[in-house]
Tab-separated table of C-alpha atoms in Angstrom:
chain	number	residue	atom	x	y	z
A	1	MET	CA	0.000	0.000	0.000
A	2	SER	CA	1.154	3.526	-0.634
A	3	GLY	CA	1.701	5.862	2.277
A	4	VAL	CA	1.426	9.596	2.503
A	5	VAL	CA	3.665	11.900	4.493
A	6	SER	CA	2.359	12.030	8.071
A	7	THR	CA	1.167	15.300	9.626
A	8	LEU	CA	2.206	14.181	13.034
A	9	ARG	CA	5.551	15.728	13.925
A	10	ALA	CA	7.733	14.650	16.834
A	11	ALA	CA	9.750	17.530	18.278
A	12	THR	CA	12.597	17.691	20.774
A	13	ALA	CA	15.034	14.770	20.408
A	14	MET	CA	15.638	12.785	23.571
A	15	THR	CA	18.620	10.684	24.648
A	16	VAL	CA	20.067	8.578	21.838
A	17	LEU	CA	20.589	4.934	22.675
A	18	ALA	CA	23.532	3.137	21.101
A	19	PRO	CA	22.153	0.869	18.365
A	20	VAL	CA	23.019	-2.783	18.189
A	21	PHE	CA	24.044	-3.584	14.612
A	22	VAL	CA	24.367	-7.180	13.485
A	23	PRO	CA	25.962	-7.595	10.018
A	24	ALA	CA	24.619	-10.313	7.777
A	25	PRO	CA	26.855	-12.765	5.921
A	26	ALA	CA	28.634	-11.339	2.889
A	27	VAL	CA	26.763	-11.612	-0.404
A	28	ALA	CA	27.844	-11.504	-4.014
A	29	ASP	CA	26.566	-7.969	-4.555
A	30	PRO	CA	27.311	-5.827	-1.472
A	31	ALA	CA	26.238	-2.534	-3.057
A	32	ALA	CA	24.124	-0.405	-0.731
A	33	VAL	CA	20.471	0.295	-1.413
A	34	ASP	CA	19.438	3.886	-2.048
A	35	PRO	CA	18.784	5.428	1.403
A	36	ASP	CA	16.101	7.774	0.046
A	37	THR	CA	14.100	5.541	-2.297
A	38	GLY	CA	15.355	1.978	-1.840
A	39	PRO	CA	14.024	-0.896	0.263
A	40	VAL	CA	13.715	0.048	3.924
A	41	ALA	CA	12.115	-1.216	7.137
A	42	TYR	CA	11.366	0.427	10.497
A	43	ALA	CA	10.537	-1.015	13.916
A	44	ASN	CA	9.339	0.847	16.991
A	45	ALA	CA	8.620	-0.356	20.529
A	46	ALA	CA	5.794	2.046	21.396
A	47	SER	CA	4.454	5.568	21.014
A	48	LEU	CA	1.807	7.677	22.732
A	49	ALA	CA	0.077	10.888	21.691
A	50	VAL	CA	-2.698	13.044	23.115
A	51	THR	CA	-4.522	13.622	19.837
A	52	ASP	CA	-7.173	15.925	21.369
A	53	ASP	CA	-6.652	17.682	24.701
A	54	GLY	CA	-10.400	18.123	25.198
A	55	TYR	CA	-10.389	21.644	23.774
A	56	GLY	CA	-9.856	20.742	20.120
A	57	ALA	CA	-6.051	21.058	20.140
A	58	ARG	CA	-3.371	18.395	19.842
A	59	GLY	CA	-1.590	17.565	23.088
A	60	GLY	CA	1.907	16.197	23.609
A	61	SER	CA	3.460	13.034	22.192
A	62	VAL	CA	6.242	10.557	22.932
A	63	ILE	CA	7.811	8.238	20.348
A	64	SER	CA	10.393	5.711	21.518
A	65	GLU	CA	13.621	5.036	19.630
A	66	THR	CA	12.935	3.629	16.156
A	67	GLN	CA	15.165	1.119	14.372
A	68	ARG	CA	15.859	1.660	10.655
A	69	SER	CA	17.143	-1.155	8.478
A	70	PRO	CA	20.766	-0.655	7.288
A	71	VAL	CA	21.539	0.157	3.650
A	72	THR	CA	23.590	-3.048	3.411
A	73	PRO	CA	22.406	-6.469	4.648
A	74	GLY	CA	22.109	-6.603	8.427
A	75	SER	CA	19.819	-5.757	11.345
A	76	SER	CA	19.351	-2.891	13.754
A	77	ARG	CA	18.073	-3.841	17.226
A	78	LEU	CA	16.621	-1.699	20.021
A	79	GLY	CA	18.983	-1.407	22.981
A	80	PRO	CA	17.973	-2.672	26.433
A	81	ALA	CA	17.614	0.715	28.148
A	82	ARG	CA	14.092	1.392	26.862
A	83	SER	CA	11.640	-0.150	29.333
A	84	ALA	CA	8.661	2.230	29.447
A	85	VAL	CA	6.801	5.046	27.694
A	86	PRO	CA	6.965	7.727	28.945
A	87	GLY	CA	10.372	6.906	30.334
A	88	SER	CA	11.857	10.216	31.498
A	89	ASP	CA	10.834	13.486	33.132
A	90	GLY	CA	10.837	15.193	29.745
A	91	GLU	CA	8.556	12.561	28.226
A	92	ARG	CA	6.194	12.713	31.215
A	93	ALA	CA	6.066	16.489	30.875
A	94	ALA	CA	5.039	16.082	27.221
A	95	VAL	CA	2.092	13.697	27.675
A	96	GLY	CA	1.271	13.812	31.384
A	97	PRO	CA	2.431	11.839	34.428
A	98	HIS	CA	-0.362	9.315	34.865
A	99	TYR	CA	0.058	6.678	32.128
A	100	ARG	CA	2.921	4.205	32.250
A	101	LEU	CA	3.347	1.691	29.445
A	102	ALA	CA	5.847	-0.952	30.539
A	103	ILE	CA	7.758	-2.628	27.678
A	104	GLU	CA	9.075	-5.965	28.924
A	105	GLY	CA	11.251	-8.586	27.253
A	106	HIS	CA	11.402	-6.652	24.005
A	107	ASP	CA	13.166	-7.693	20.798
A	108	VAL	CA	12.654	-4.960	18.210
A	109	THR	CA	14.548	-5.236	14.906
A	110	ALA	CA	14.619	-3.719	11.433
A	111	THR	CA	16.448	-5.846	8.864
A	112	LEU	CA	17.695	-5.765	5.297
A	113	ARG	CA	18.009	-9.393	4.273
A	114	ASP	CA	20.794	-10.662	2.008
A	115	ARG	CA	18.443	-10.430	-0.972
A	116	ARG	CA	17.764	-6.755	-0.185
A	117	VAL	CA	14.359	-7.708	1.229
A	118	PRO	CA	13.350	-5.326	4.054
A	119	ALA	CA	11.618	-6.775	7.118
A	120	ALA	CA	10.791	-5.621	10.649
A	121	GLU	CA	9.582	-7.290	13.815
A	122	ALA	CA	8.643	-6.148	17.331
A	123	ARG	CA	8.266	-8.687	20.148
A	124	ALA	CA	7.352	-7.552	23.662
A	125	ASP	CA	4.988	-7.732	26.599
A	126	PHE	CA	3.074	-4.468	27.125
A	127	VAL	CA	1.379	-3.360	30.358
A	128	LEU	CA	-0.473	-0.014	30.524
A	129	THR	CA	-1.112	1.323	34.048
A	130	ASP	CA	-3.071	4.346	35.265
A	131	ARG	CA	-0.888	5.744	38.040
A	132	ALA	CA	-3.404	8.462	38.985
A	133	ALA	CA	-5.930	5.991	40.419
A	134	GLU	CA	-5.463	4.944	44.041
A	135	ALA	CA	-4.947	1.252	43.225
A	136	GLU	CA	-2.961	2.028	40.027
A	137	PRO	CA	-5.020	-0.424	37.954
A	138	VAL	CA	-3.684	-2.168	34.868
A	139	VAL	CA	-5.702	-0.792	31.953
A	140	LEU	CA	-4.592	-3.380	29.394
A	141	SER	CA	-1.800	-5.869	28.797
A	142	PHE	CA	-0.444	-7.808	25.839
A	143	GLU	CA	1.473	-10.996	26.540
A	144	SER	CA	3.903	-12.244	23.882
A	145	SER	CA	2.879	-9.627	21.328
A	146	VAL	CA	4.466	-10.084	17.892
A	147	THR	CA	4.035	-7.582	15.061
A	148	ALA	CA	5.927	-8.136	11.813
A	149	VAL	CA	6.157	-7.058	8.181
A	150	GLU	CA	8.136	-8.256	5.172
A	151	CYS	CA	8.330	-6.815	1.662
A	152	SER	CA	9.625	-9.656	-0.541
A	153	SER	CA	8.716	-7.810	-3.731
A	154	ALA	CA	6.423	-5.039	-4.905
A	155	GLU	CA	3.700	-7.668	-5.384
A	156	ASP	CA	4.419	-9.699	-2.242
A	157	VAL	CA	4.162	-7.882	1.110
A	158	THR	CA	2.949	-9.353	4.393
A	159	ALA	CA	1.866	-7.865	7.726
A	160	GLU	CA	1.047	-9.821	10.876
A	161	ALA	CA	-0.003	-9.103	14.470
A	162	THR	CA	-0.471	-11.781	17.118
A	163	ALA	CA	-0.513	-12.038	20.899
A	164	ALA	CA	-0.695	-14.982	23.274
A	165	ARG	CA	-3.079	-13.044	25.529
A	166	LEU	CA	-4.835	-9.681	25.667
A	167	SER	CA	-6.383	-8.520	28.940
A	168	MET	CA	-8.370	-5.306	29.482
A	169	LEU	CA	-9.934	-3.476	32.405
A	170	ASP	CA	-13.712	-3.875	32.652
A	171	ALA	CA	-16.392	-1.595	34.096
A	172	ASP	CA	-16.126	-3.321	37.498
A	173	GLY	CA	-12.415	-2.505	37.746
A	174	ASP	CA	-11.233	-6.061	37.038
A	175	LEU	CA	-8.627	-7.106	34.474
A	176	THR	CA	-10.187	-9.789	32.278
A	177	PRO	CA	-8.959	-11.579	29.133
A	178	VAL	CA	-10.399	-10.897	25.692
A	179	GLU	CA	-9.657	-12.381	22.279
A	180	PRO	CA	-7.069	-10.237	20.426
A	181	PRO	CA	-8.738	-8.570	17.443
A	182	ARG	CA	-8.302	-10.144	14.033
A	183	ALA	CA	-7.585	-8.130	10.901
A	184	GLY	CA	-10.462	-5.720	10.273
A	185	ASP	CA	-12.015	-6.292	13.741
A	186	GLU	CA	-11.740	-4.379	17.007
A	187	VAL	CA	-12.231	-4.863	20.740
A	188	ARG	CA	-14.036	-2.076	22.609
A	189	ARG	CA	-14.881	-1.490	26.261
A	190	ARG	CA	-16.775	1.518	27.624
A	191	ASP	CA	-17.181	3.420	30.898
A	192	LEU	CA	-13.993	2.117	32.479
A	193	PRO	CA	-12.853	3.527	35.844
A	194	PHE	CA	-9.696	5.415	34.885
A	195	GLY	CA	-8.801	8.851	33.557
A	196	PRO	CA	-6.506	10.622	31.038
A	197	PRO	CA	-2.693	10.699	30.986
A	198	GLY	CA	-2.673	14.299	32.249
A	199	GLU	CA	-4.235	16.141	35.167
A	200	ILE	CA	-7.886	17.024	35.621
A	201	ALA	CA	-9.350	19.395	38.216
A	202	ASP	CA	-10.119	18.234	41.762
A	203	ASP	CA	-13.845	18.826	41.218
A	204	GLU	CA	-13.933	16.670	38.048
A	205	ARG	CA	-14.341	12.940	37.525
A	206	ALA	CA	-13.562	10.799	34.482
A	207	THR	CA	-14.297	7.487	32.815
A	208	SER	CA	-12.693	6.122	29.660
A	209	ASP	CA	-13.542	4.018	26.614
A	210	ILE	CA	-10.855	1.821	24.979
A	211	THR	CA	-10.718	0.484	21.431
A	212	VAL	CA	-7.992	-1.943	20.317
A	213	ARG	CA	-7.435	-2.925	16.680
A	214	ARG	CA	-4.604	-3.791	14.332
A	215	VAL	CA	-2.657	-1.163	12.442
A	216	ASP	CA	-3.514	-1.747	8.797
A	217	ASP	CA	-2.305	1.490	7.214
A	218	TYR	CA	0.988	3.361	7.298
A	219	GLU	CA	-0.763	6.602	8.309
A	220	GLN	CA	-1.941	5.012	11.569
A	221	LEU	CA	1.633	4.753	12.853
A	222	LEU	CA	2.971	7.402	15.226
A	223	ARG	CA	6.465	8.101	13.938
A	224	GLN	CA	9.388	10.497	13.636
A	225	ASP	CA	9.966	12.629	10.535
A	226	GLN	CA	12.829	10.374	9.392
A	227	TRP	CA	10.508	7.361	9.151
A	228	ARG	CA	9.471	7.174	5.474
A	229	ASP	CA	7.279	5.059	3.241
A	230	GLY	CA	7.788	4.003	-0.389
A	231	ASP	CA	5.896	3.147	-3.552
A	232	VAL	CA	4.695	-0.043	-1.840
A	233	THR	CA	4.422	-0.085	1.956
A	234	ALA	CA	3.195	-2.587	4.547
A	235	ALA	CA	2.530	-1.672	8.190
A	236	SER	CA	1.551	-3.466	11.381
A	237	GLY	CA	1.167	-2.869	15.106
A	238	TRP	CA	-1.547	-2.573	17.747
A	239	LEU	CA	-3.593	0.645	17.673
A	240	VAL	CA	-5.036	1.577	21.074
A	241	GLU	CA	-7.463	4.522	21.212
A	242	ILE	CA	-8.657	5.896	24.559
A	243	ASP	CA	-11.491	8.435	24.849
A	244	THR	CA	-11.636	9.924	28.355
A	245	HIS	CA	-14.915	11.677	29.266
A	246	VAL	CA	-14.611	14.323	31.985
A	247	TRP	CA	-17.607	15.424	34.111
A	248	ARG	CA	-18.127	17.716	37.054
A	249	ALA	CA	-17.635	15.578	40.162
A	250	ASP	CA	-20.741	16.925	41.914
A	251	GLY	CA	-22.910	15.909	38.963
A	252	ASP	CA	-25.100	19.024	39.176
A	253	GLY	CA	-24.082	20.276	35.758
A	254	SER	CA	-22.661	23.546	37.086
A	255	GLY	CA	-19.711	24.859	35.186
A	256	LEU	CA	-20.388	22.802	32.042
A	257	LEU	CA	-19.318	24.293	28.744
A	258	ASP	CA	-21.851	25.334	26.138
A	259	LEU	CA	-22.343	22.237	23.981
A	260	PRO	CA	-23.756	22.277	20.420
A	261	GLY	CA	-27.415	21.303	20.494
A	262	LEU	CA	-27.548	21.249	24.320
A	263	GLY	CA	-27.195	24.865	25.318
A	264	HIS	CA	-25.881	25.562	28.818
A	265	ALA	CA	-26.539	23.497	31.923
A	266	GLY	CA	-28.354	26.457	33.459
A	267	ASP	CA	-31.003	26.475	30.708
A	268	THR	CA	-34.153	24.848	32.086
A	269	GLU	CA	-35.116	23.320	28.748
A	270	ASN	CA	-31.786	21.516	28.292
A	271	ALA	CA	-30.671	21.102	31.915
A	272	GLU	CA	-31.309	17.366	32.153
A	273	ASP	CA	-29.361	16.548	28.986
A	274	ALA	CA	-26.540	18.959	29.823
A	275	GLU	CA	-26.043	17.492	33.289
A	276	SER	CA	-25.458	14.048	31.746
A	277	ALA	CA	-22.982	15.313	29.138
A	278	PRO	CA	-19.221	15.439	29.738
A	279	VAL	CA	-17.447	18.755	30.068
A	280	ARG	CA	-14.933	17.544	27.497
A	281	THR	CA	-13.458	14.395	25.942
A	282	ILE	CA	-9.701	13.815	25.864
A	283	GLU	CA	-8.457	11.511	23.079
A	284	THR	CA	-5.258	9.490	23.512
A	285	THR	CA	-3.657	7.179	20.943
A	286	LEU	CA	-1.006	4.503	21.506
A	287	VAL	CA	0.724	2.337	18.899
A	288	LEU	CA	2.395	-0.782	20.282
A	289	GLY	CA	5.011	-2.560	18.192
A	290	GLY	CA	4.722	-0.284	15.165
A	291	VAL	CA	6.571	-1.681	12.145
A	292	SER	CA	6.692	-0.996	8.408
A	293	CYS	CA	8.582	-2.003	5.275
A	294	SER	CA	8.714	-0.237	1.910
A	295	VAL	CA	10.051	-0.989	-1.567
A	296	PRO	CA	10.109	0.877	-4.886
A	297	SER	CA	7.658	-0.059	-7.611
A	298	GLY	CA	8.947	-3.004	-9.630
A	299	PHE	CA	11.223	-4.180	-6.819
A	300	VAL	CA	12.251	-7.853	-6.872
A	301	ARG	CA	14.689	-9.789	-4.692
A	302	HIS	CA	18.298	-8.860	-5.443
A	303	GLY	CA	17.149	-5.925	-7.572
A	304	GLY	CA	15.935	-2.343	-7.376
A	305	GLY	CA	17.142	0.440	-5.139
A	306	GLY	CA	20.847	-0.420	-5.387
A	307	ALA	CA	23.721	2.013	-5.602
A	308	GLU	CA	26.268	1.863	-8.359
A	309	PRO	CA	28.538	-1.213	-8.071
A	310	GLY	CA	31.576	-0.393	-5.972
A	311	ALA	CA	30.064	2.806	-4.576
A	312	PRO	CA	30.726	3.349	-0.852
A	313	ALA	CA	27.788	2.710	1.441
A	314	PRO	CA	26.166	6.008	2.484
A	315	SER	CA	26.207	6.902	6.163
A	316	VAL	CA	22.616	6.498	7.360
A	317	PRO	CA	21.796	6.228	11.087
A	318	VAL	CA	20.108	2.918	11.949
A	319	THR	CA	18.509	4.300	15.124
A	320	ILE	CA	16.182	7.305	15.036
A	321	PRO	CA	16.341	9.015	18.454
A	322	ALA	CA	13.296	9.111	20.697
A	323	GLY	CA	11.220	12.260	20.511
A	324	ALA	CA	8.898	14.137	22.858
A	325	GLY	CA	6.566	16.743	21.404
A	326	ALA	CA	5.085	19.419	23.679
A	327	PRO	CA	1.385	20.293	23.435
A	328	VAL	CA	0.375	22.809	20.806
A	329	GLU	CA	-0.611	25.261	23.537
A	330	ALA	CA	0.008	24.878	27.248
A	331	ARG	CA	-3.232	24.684	29.236
A	332	SER	CA	-3.837	24.274	32.943
A	333	ALA	CA	-5.970	21.301	34.008
A	334	GLY	CA	-9.660	21.943	33.503
A	335	THR	CA	-9.128	25.480	32.188
A	336	ASP	CA	-9.648	26.830	28.703
A	337	THR	CA	-7.129	29.594	28.087
A	338	GLY	CA	-9.310	31.250	25.456
A	339	THR	CA	-7.796	33.736	23.023
A	340	GLY	CA	-6.124	36.132	25.441
A	341	PRO	CA	-2.362	36.699	25.337
A	342	SER	CA	-0.483	33.861	27.029
A	343	GLY	CA	2.794	31.973	26.520
A	344	ALA	CA	4.568	33.207	23.390
A	345	SER	CA	1.692	35.575	22.606
A	346	GLY	CA	1.959	37.080	26.089
A	347	ALA	CA	5.669	37.643	25.616
A	348	TRP	CA	4.977	39.388	22.324
A	349	TRP	CA	2.364	41.638	23.917
A	350	GLY	CA	4.709	42.391	26.812
A	351	ALA	CA	7.489	43.381	24.446
A	352	ALA	CA	5.083	45.533	22.452
A	353	LEU	CA	3.870	47.346	25.579
A	354	LEU	CA	7.416	47.922	26.788
A	355	GLY	CA	8.366	49.263	23.392
A	356	ALA	CA	5.375	51.587	23.328
A	357	GLY	CA	6.187	52.800	26.853
A	358	ALA	CA	9.751	53.557	25.853
A	359	LEU	CA	8.564	55.428	22.745
A	360	PHE	CA	6.059	57.626	24.593
A	361	GLY	CA	8.482	58.155	27.484
A	362	GLY	CA	11.156	59.350	25.080
A	363	ALA	CA	8.738	61.703	23.358
A	364	ALA	CA	7.654	63.163	26.704
A	365	LEU	CA	11.278	63.747	27.692
A	366	VAL	CA	11.993	65.611	24.436
A	367	LEU	CA	8.919	67.842	24.901
A	368	ALA	CA	9.873	68.592	28.524
A	369	ARG	CA	13.372	69.659	27.483
A	370	ARG	CA	12.005	71.929	24.748
A	371	ALA	CA	9.593	73.576	27.192
A	372	SER	CA	12.422	74.183	29.678
A	373	SER	CA	14.544	75.706	26.919
A	374	VAL	CA	11.755	78.101	25.906
A	375	ARG	CA	11.236	79.239	29.517
A	376	GLY	CA	14.984	79.837	29.949
A	377	GLY	CA	15.190	81.909	26.780
A	378	SER	CA	12.318	84.102	27.820
């Protein structure tokens, strides 16, 4: 399948982990593939993004280190240091402190086989915990998750996603097993007792809905800018979507936002409906074991995407550093900042006011000196 350039951008680069590179046996034609258009594969442990902060803006994001297949036969493997997302103070600042996705027993590789066939695989156990709740419940877990892709030719690409066990929180607060979704299916649970990855106000309460399905399109992956597709692309992974509904804790509807079609909670005609509607819905997306492979059109084993015979292999990093993207606009929990000057805008307004003050102050000083001069001359 053909991919399109993603609109999701990961920002500040985090600590770079030393890649583990395993060369493959020598082959008859060692020429490197084209790093910009040739066969390539990527493998990622996990990523998390707040896709809607509840006010219609994109929140923060965290993307773990991503392995890129080498330009000559070999594999790139994720180092052992990555064990959770978010995994640092900077990453927690980007997406919020409450979610912790443990990544256990991982084996994440991106490979260029000796026939120039790109392939990627991510094996791991995943455990998502809500650390804001008193008992820190497990929201979902994958045991022995395996996601894999291989692009043998432009006409022969495969994508797989399996797991020995999937367990999810239920409405009673218990972790119960469910059948992992097959291709084209999904697993959904509603009204679960946990909240968003970030803070909410003390006088608010939250419940969440979870949907789990397979990644079946390149655009569903959360990825860094350096992660590219090709003429033919296959993708796999587990797509986890969480919709967190936030209400006033007292349940009397006071303080609710104006909602289309509902009016305000204080309106008698719509009061009953407004009191049962959430103040806002926060949308969070996770991709577990995201992998992809891409080849040029017409690619066949041993052919396509090669450099000139004898040309030196280009220097292309096989590990893309982790990235943490800050929210589009900083907002305090439960508060809509509106359109007033704040953050960068506030700084601009402050500079403008200071500049205006200096201008008028200078003008006043000039006028005062002229007046004094006139009085002295008379």
